[in-house]
Backbone as CSV, one residue per row, in Angstrom:
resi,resn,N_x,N_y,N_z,CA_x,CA_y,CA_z,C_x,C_y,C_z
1,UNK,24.621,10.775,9.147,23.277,11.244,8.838,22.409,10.085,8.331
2,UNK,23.221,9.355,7.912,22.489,7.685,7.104,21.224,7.104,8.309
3,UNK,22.075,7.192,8.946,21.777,6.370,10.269,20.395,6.681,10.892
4,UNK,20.579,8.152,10.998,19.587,9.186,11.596,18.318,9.464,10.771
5,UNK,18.420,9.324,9.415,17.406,9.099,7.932,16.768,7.689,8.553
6,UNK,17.457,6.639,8.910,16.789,5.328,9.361,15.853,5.804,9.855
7,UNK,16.285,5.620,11.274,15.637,6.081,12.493,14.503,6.864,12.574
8,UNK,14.450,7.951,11.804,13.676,8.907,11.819,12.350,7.988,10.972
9,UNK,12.643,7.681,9.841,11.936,6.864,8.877,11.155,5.878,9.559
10,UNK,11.776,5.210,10.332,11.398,3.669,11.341,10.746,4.460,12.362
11,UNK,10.816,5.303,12.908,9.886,5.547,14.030,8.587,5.985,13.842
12,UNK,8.274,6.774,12.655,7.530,7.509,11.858,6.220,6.609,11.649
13,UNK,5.105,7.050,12.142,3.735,6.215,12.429,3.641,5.921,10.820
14,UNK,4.002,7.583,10.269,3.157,7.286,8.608,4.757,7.995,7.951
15,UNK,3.996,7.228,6.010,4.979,7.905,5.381,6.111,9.467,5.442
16,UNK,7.191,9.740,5.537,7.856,10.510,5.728,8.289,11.529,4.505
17,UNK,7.573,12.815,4.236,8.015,13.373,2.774,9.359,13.788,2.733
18,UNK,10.266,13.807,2.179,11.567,13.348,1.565,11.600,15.112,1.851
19,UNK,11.502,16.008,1.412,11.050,17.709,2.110,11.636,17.843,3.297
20,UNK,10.805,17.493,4.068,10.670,17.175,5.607,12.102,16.867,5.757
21,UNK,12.588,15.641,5.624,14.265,15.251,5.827,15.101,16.022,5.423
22,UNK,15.208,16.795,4.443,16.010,17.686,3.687,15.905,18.716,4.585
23,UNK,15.136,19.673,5.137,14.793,20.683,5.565,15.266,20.316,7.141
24,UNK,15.067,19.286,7.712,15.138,18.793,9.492,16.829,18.597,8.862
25,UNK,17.744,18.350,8.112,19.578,17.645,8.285,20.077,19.334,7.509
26,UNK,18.724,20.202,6.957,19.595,21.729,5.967,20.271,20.737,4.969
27,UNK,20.219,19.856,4.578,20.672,19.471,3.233,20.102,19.509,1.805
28,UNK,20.376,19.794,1.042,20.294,19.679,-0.797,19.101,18.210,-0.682
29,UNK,18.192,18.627,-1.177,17.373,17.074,-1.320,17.886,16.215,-2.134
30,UNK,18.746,16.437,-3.341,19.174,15.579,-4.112,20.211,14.667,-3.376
31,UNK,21.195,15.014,-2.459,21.707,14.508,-1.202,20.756,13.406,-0.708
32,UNK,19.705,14.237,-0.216,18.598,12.933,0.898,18.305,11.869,-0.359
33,UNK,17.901,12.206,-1.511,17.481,11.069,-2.133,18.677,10.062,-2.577
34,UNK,19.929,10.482,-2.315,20.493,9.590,-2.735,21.038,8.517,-1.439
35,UNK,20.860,9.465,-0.528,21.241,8.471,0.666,20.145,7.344,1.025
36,UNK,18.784,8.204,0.497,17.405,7.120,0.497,18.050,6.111,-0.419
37,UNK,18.537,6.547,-2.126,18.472,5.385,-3.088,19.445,4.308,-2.059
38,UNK,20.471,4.947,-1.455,21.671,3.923,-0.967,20.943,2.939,-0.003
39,UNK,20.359,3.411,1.190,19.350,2.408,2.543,18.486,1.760,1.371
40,UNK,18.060,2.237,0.732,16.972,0.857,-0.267,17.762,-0.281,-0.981
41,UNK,18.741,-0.005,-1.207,19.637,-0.588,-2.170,20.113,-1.995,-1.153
42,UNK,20.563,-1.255,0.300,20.994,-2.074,1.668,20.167,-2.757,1.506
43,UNK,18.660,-2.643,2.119,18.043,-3.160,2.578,16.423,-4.651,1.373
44,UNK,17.664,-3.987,0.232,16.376,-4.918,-0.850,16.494,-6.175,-0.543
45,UNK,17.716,-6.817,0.046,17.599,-8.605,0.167,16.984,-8.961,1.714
46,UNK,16.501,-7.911,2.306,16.616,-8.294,3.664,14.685,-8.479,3.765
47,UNK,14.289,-8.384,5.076,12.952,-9.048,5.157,12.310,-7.167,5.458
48,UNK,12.970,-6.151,5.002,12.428,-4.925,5.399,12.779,-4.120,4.372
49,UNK,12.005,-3.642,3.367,12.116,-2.826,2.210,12.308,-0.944,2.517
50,UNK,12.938,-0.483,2.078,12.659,1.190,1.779,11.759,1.533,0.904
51,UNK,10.355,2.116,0.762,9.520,2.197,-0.127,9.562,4.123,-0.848
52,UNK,10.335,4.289,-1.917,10.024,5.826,-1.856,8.965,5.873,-3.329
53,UNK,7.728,6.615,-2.771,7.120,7.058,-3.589,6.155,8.033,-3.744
54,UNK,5.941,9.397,-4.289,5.241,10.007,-3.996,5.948,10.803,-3.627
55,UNK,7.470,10.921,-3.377,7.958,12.051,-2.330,8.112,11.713,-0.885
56,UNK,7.603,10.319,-1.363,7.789,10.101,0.556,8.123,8.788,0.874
57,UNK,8.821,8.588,1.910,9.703,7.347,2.146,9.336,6.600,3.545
58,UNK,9.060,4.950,3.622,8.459,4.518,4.444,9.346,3.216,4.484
59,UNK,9.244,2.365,5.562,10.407,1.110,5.523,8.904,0.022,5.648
60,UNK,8.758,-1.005,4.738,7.699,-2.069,4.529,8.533,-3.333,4.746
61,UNK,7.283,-4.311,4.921,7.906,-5.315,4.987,8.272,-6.029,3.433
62,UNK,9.577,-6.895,3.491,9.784,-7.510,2.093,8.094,-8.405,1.567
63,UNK,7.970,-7.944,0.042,6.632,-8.542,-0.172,6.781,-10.683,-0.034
64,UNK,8.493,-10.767,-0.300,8.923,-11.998,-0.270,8.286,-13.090,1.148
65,UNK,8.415,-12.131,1.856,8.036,-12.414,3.311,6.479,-12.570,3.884
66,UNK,5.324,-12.051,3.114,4.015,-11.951,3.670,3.481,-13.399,3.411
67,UNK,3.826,-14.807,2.890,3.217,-15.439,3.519,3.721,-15.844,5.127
68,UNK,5.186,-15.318,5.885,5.473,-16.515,6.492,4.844,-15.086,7.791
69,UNK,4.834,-13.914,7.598,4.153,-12.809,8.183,2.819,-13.035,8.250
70,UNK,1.524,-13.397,7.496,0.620,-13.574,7.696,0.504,-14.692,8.553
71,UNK,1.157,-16.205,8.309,0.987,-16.982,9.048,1.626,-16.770,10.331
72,UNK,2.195,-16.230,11.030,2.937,-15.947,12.647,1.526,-15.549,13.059
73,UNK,1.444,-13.833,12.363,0.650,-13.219,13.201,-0.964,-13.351,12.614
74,UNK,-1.067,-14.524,12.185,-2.541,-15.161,11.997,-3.021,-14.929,13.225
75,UNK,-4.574,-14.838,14.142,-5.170,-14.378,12.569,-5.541,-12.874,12.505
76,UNK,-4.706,-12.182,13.378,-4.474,-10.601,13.568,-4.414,-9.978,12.545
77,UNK,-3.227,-10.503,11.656,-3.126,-9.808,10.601,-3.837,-10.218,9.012
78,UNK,-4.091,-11.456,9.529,-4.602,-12.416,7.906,-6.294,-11.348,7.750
79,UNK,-6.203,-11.052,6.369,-7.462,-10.632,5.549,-8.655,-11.644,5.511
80,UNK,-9.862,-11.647,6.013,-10.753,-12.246,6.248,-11.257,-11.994,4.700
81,UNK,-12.032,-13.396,4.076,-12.620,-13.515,3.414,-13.607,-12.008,2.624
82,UNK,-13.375,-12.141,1.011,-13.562,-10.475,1.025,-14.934,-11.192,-0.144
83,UNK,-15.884,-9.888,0.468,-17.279,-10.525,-0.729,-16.726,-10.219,-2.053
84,UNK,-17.602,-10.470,-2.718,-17.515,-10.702,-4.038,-17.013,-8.789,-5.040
85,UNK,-18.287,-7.789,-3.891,-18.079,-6.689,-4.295,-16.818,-5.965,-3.643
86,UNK,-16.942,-6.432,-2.157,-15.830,-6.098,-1.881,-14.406,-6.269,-3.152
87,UNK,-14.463,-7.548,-3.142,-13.299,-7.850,-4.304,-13.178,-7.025,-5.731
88,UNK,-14.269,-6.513,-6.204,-14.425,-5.776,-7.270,-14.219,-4.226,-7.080
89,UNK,-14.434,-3.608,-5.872,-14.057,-2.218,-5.540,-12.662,-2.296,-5.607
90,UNK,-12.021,-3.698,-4.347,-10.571,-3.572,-4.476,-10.043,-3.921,-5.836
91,UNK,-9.975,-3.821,-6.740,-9.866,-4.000,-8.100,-9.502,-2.900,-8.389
92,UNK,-10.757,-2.146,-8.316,-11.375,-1.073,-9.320,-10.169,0.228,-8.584
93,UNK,-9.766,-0.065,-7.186,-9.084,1.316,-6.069,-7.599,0.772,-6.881
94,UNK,-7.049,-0.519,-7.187,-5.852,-0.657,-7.144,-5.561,-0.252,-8.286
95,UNK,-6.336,-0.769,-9.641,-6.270,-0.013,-10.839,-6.344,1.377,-11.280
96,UNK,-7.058,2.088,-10.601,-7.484,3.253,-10.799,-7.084,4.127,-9.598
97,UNK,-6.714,3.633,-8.685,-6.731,4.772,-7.797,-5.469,5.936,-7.584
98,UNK,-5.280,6.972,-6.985,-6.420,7.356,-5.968,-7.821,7.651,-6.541
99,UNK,-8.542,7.417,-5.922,-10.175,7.769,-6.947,-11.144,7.872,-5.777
100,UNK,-12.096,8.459,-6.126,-13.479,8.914,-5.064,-14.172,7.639,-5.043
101,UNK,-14.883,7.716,-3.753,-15.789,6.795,-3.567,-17.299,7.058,-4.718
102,UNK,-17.299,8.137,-4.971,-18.337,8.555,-5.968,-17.857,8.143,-7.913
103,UNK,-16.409,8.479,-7.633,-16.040,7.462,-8.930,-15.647,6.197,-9.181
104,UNK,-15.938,5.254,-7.820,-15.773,4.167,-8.291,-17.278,3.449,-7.948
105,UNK,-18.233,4.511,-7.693,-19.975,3.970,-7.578,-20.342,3.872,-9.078
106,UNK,-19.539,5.221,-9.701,-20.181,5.604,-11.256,-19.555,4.302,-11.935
107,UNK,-18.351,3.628,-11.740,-17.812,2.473,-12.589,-18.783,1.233,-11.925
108,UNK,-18.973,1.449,-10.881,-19.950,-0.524,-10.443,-21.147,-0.131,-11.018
109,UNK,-21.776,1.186,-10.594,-23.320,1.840,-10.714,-23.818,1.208,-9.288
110,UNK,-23.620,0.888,-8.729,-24.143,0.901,-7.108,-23.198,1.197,-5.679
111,UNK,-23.612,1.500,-4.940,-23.495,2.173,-3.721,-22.080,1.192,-3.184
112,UNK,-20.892,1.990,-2.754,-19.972,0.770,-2.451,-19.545,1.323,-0.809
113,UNK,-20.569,1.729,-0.027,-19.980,2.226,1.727,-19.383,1.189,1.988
114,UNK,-20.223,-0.045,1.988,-19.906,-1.351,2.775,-18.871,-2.052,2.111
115,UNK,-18.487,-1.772,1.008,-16.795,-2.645,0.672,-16.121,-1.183,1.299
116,UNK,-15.984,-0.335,0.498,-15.039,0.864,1.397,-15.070,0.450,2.370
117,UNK,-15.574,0.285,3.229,-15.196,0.131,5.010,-15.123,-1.185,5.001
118,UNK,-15.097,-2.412,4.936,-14.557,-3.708,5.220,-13.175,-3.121,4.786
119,UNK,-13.124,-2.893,3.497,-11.378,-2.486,2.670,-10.488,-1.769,3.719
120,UNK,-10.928,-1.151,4.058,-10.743,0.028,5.391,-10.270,-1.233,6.277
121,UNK,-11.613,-1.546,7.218,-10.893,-2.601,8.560,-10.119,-3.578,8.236
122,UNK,-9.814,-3.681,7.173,-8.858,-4.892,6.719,-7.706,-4.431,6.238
123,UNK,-7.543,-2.983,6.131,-6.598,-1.966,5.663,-6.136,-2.263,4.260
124,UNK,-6.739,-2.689,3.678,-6.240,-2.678,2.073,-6.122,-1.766,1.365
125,UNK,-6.786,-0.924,1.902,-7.222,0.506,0.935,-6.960,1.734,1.729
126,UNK,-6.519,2.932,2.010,-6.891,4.210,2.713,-7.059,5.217,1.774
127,UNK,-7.352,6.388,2.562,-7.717,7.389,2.217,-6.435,8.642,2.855
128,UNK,-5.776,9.135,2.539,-5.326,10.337,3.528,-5.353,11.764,2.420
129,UNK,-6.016,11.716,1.105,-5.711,12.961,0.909,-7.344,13.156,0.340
130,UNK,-7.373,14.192,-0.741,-9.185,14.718,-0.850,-8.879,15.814,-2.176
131,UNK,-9.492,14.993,-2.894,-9.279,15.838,-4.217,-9.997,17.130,-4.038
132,UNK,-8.899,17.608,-4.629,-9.689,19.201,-5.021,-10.620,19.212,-6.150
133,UNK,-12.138,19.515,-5.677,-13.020,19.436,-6.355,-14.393,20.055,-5.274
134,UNK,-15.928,20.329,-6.043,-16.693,20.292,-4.901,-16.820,19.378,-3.980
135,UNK,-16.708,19.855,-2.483,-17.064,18.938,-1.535,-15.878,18.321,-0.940
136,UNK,-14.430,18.306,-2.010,-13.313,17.894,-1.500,-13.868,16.506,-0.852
137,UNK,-14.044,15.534,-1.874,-14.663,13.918,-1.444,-13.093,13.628,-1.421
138,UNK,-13.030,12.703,-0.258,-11.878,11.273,0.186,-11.334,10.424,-1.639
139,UNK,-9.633,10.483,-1.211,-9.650,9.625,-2.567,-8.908,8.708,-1.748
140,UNK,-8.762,7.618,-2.390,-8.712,6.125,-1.905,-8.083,5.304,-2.500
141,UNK,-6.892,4.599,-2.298,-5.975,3.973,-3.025,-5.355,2.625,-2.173
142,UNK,-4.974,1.488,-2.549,-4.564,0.642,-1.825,-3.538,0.905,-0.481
143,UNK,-3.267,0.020,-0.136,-2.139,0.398,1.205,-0.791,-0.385,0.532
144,UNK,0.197,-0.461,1.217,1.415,-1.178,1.184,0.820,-2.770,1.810
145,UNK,-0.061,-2.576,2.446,-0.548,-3.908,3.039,-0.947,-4.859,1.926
146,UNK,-1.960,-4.149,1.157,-2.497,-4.948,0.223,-1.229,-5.218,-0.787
147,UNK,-0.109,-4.610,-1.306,0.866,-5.158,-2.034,1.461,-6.494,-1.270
148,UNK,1.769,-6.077,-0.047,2.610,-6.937,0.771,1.847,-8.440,0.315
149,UNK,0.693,-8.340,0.791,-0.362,-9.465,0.604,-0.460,-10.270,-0.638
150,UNK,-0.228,-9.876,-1.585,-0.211,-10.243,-2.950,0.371,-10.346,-3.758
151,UNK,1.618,-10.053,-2.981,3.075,-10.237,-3.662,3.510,-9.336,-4.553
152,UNK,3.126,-8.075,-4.678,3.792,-7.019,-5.240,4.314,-5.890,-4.826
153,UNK,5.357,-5.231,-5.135,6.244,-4.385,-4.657,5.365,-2.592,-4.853
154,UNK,4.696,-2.808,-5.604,4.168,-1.326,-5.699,3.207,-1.378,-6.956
155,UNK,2.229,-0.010,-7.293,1.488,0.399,-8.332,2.084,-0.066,-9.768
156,UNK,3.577,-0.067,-10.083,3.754,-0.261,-11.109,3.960,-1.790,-11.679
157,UNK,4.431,-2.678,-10.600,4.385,-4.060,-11.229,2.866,-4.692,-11.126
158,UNK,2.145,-3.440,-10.024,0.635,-4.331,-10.684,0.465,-3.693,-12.148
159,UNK,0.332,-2.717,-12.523,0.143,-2.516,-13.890,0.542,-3.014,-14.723
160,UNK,2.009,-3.832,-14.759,2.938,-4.776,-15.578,2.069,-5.844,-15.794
161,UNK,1.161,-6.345,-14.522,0.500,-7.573,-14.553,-0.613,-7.479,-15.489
162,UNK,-0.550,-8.477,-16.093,-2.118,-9.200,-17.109,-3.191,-9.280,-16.198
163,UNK,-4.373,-9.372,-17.109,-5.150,-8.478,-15.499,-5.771,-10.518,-14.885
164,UNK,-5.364,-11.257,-16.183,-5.213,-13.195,-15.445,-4.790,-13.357,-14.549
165,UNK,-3.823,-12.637,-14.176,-2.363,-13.118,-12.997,-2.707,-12.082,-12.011
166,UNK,-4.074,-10.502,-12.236,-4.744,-9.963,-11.593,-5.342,-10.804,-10.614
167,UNK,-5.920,-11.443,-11.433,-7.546,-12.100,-10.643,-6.931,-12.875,-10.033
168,UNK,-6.005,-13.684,-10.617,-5.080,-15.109,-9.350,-4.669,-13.883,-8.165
169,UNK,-4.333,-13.084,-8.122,-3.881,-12.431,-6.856,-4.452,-12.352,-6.064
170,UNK,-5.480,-11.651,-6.697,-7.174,-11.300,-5.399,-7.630,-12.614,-5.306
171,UNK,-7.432,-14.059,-6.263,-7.521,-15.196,-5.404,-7.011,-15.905,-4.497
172,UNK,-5.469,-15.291,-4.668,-4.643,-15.291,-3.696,-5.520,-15.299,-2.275
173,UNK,-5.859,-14.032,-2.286,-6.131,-13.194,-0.781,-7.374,-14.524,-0.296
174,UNK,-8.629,-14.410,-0.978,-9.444,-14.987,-0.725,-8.970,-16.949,-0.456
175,UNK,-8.263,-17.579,-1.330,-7.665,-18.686,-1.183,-6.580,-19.109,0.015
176,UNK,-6.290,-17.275,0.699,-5.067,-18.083,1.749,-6.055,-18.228,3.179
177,UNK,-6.873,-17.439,2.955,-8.125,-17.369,4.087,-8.567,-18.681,4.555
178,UNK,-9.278,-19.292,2.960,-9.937,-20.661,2.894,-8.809,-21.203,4.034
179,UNK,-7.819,-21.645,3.057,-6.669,-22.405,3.875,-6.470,-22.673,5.121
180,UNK,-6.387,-20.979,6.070,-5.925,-21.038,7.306,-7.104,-20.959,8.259
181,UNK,-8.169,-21.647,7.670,-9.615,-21.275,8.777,-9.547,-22.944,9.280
């Protein structure tokens, strides 16, 4: 069944809810999660991570690996130079998010369409769920891309980070750009 948890996981356009697997093998979920903890455990030294979070399980690339990944598939995959606001929304989504595009206007106080959508074509950021509230507005949270990019494994070792070793990150992004133009 190990095998078939891969597979299923790896073929899977988008994240896979851990539900879903339990319910498709009739097994005990506490079962699936442990066969998840075991494939993550495999796969932590290798150049392809198991990511479970949220309930849901996705295979990423090792964050160890995104400079020698950005540079192959330069400049397809490399993040183009991000403005200034751009850089401050992505801030404001990684710290705070998931969050509305209307609550992260109320934290800048101006209009942020045009970083949302660069963040978007550059995939740093998505959207797939919609708070319950009036209007059910888009909430918006980084991608696995943007960790990959910046050398962190998930939401919680950015929070570990000083928000100094913050700003070197997002200089990261903007500094590997300079570099490879």
């Amino acid at each position: 069944m190990k095998k078939e948890i891969e597979a299923i996981i790896f073929m899977s356009d988008k994240s896979v809810p851990i539900d879903d697997l339990a319910d498709f093998f009739n097994e005990d979920i506490e079962k699936i999660k442990d066969i998840l903890k075991e494939i993550k455990e495999e796969k932590k030294d290798t150049g392809i991570n198991l990511q479970i979070k949220n309930n849901l399980v996705s295979f990423m690339t090792n964050p160890l690996c995104g400079e020698a990944i950005n540079k192959f598939f330069s400049p397809t995959v490399r993040v183009k130079k991000l403005s200034k606001s751009a850089m401050e929304t992505l801030a404001i989504i990684a710290f705070k998010g998931p969050i509305t595009k209307s609550e992260i206007e109320d934290i800048k106080g101006v209009s942020v369409d045009s970083s949302v959508m660069q963040l978007m074509e550059k995939k740093l950021i998505m959207s797939n769920e919609r708070k319950k509230a009036i209007g059910n507005p888009k909430l918006y949270e980084v991608t696995e891309n943007f960790y990959a990019y910046v050398g962190l494994e998930d939401k919680e070792e950015l929070m570990n980070l000083d928000k100094a070793k913050w700003f070197m990150a997002l200089d990261e992004i903007e500094g590997n750009e300079n570099e490879n133009k």
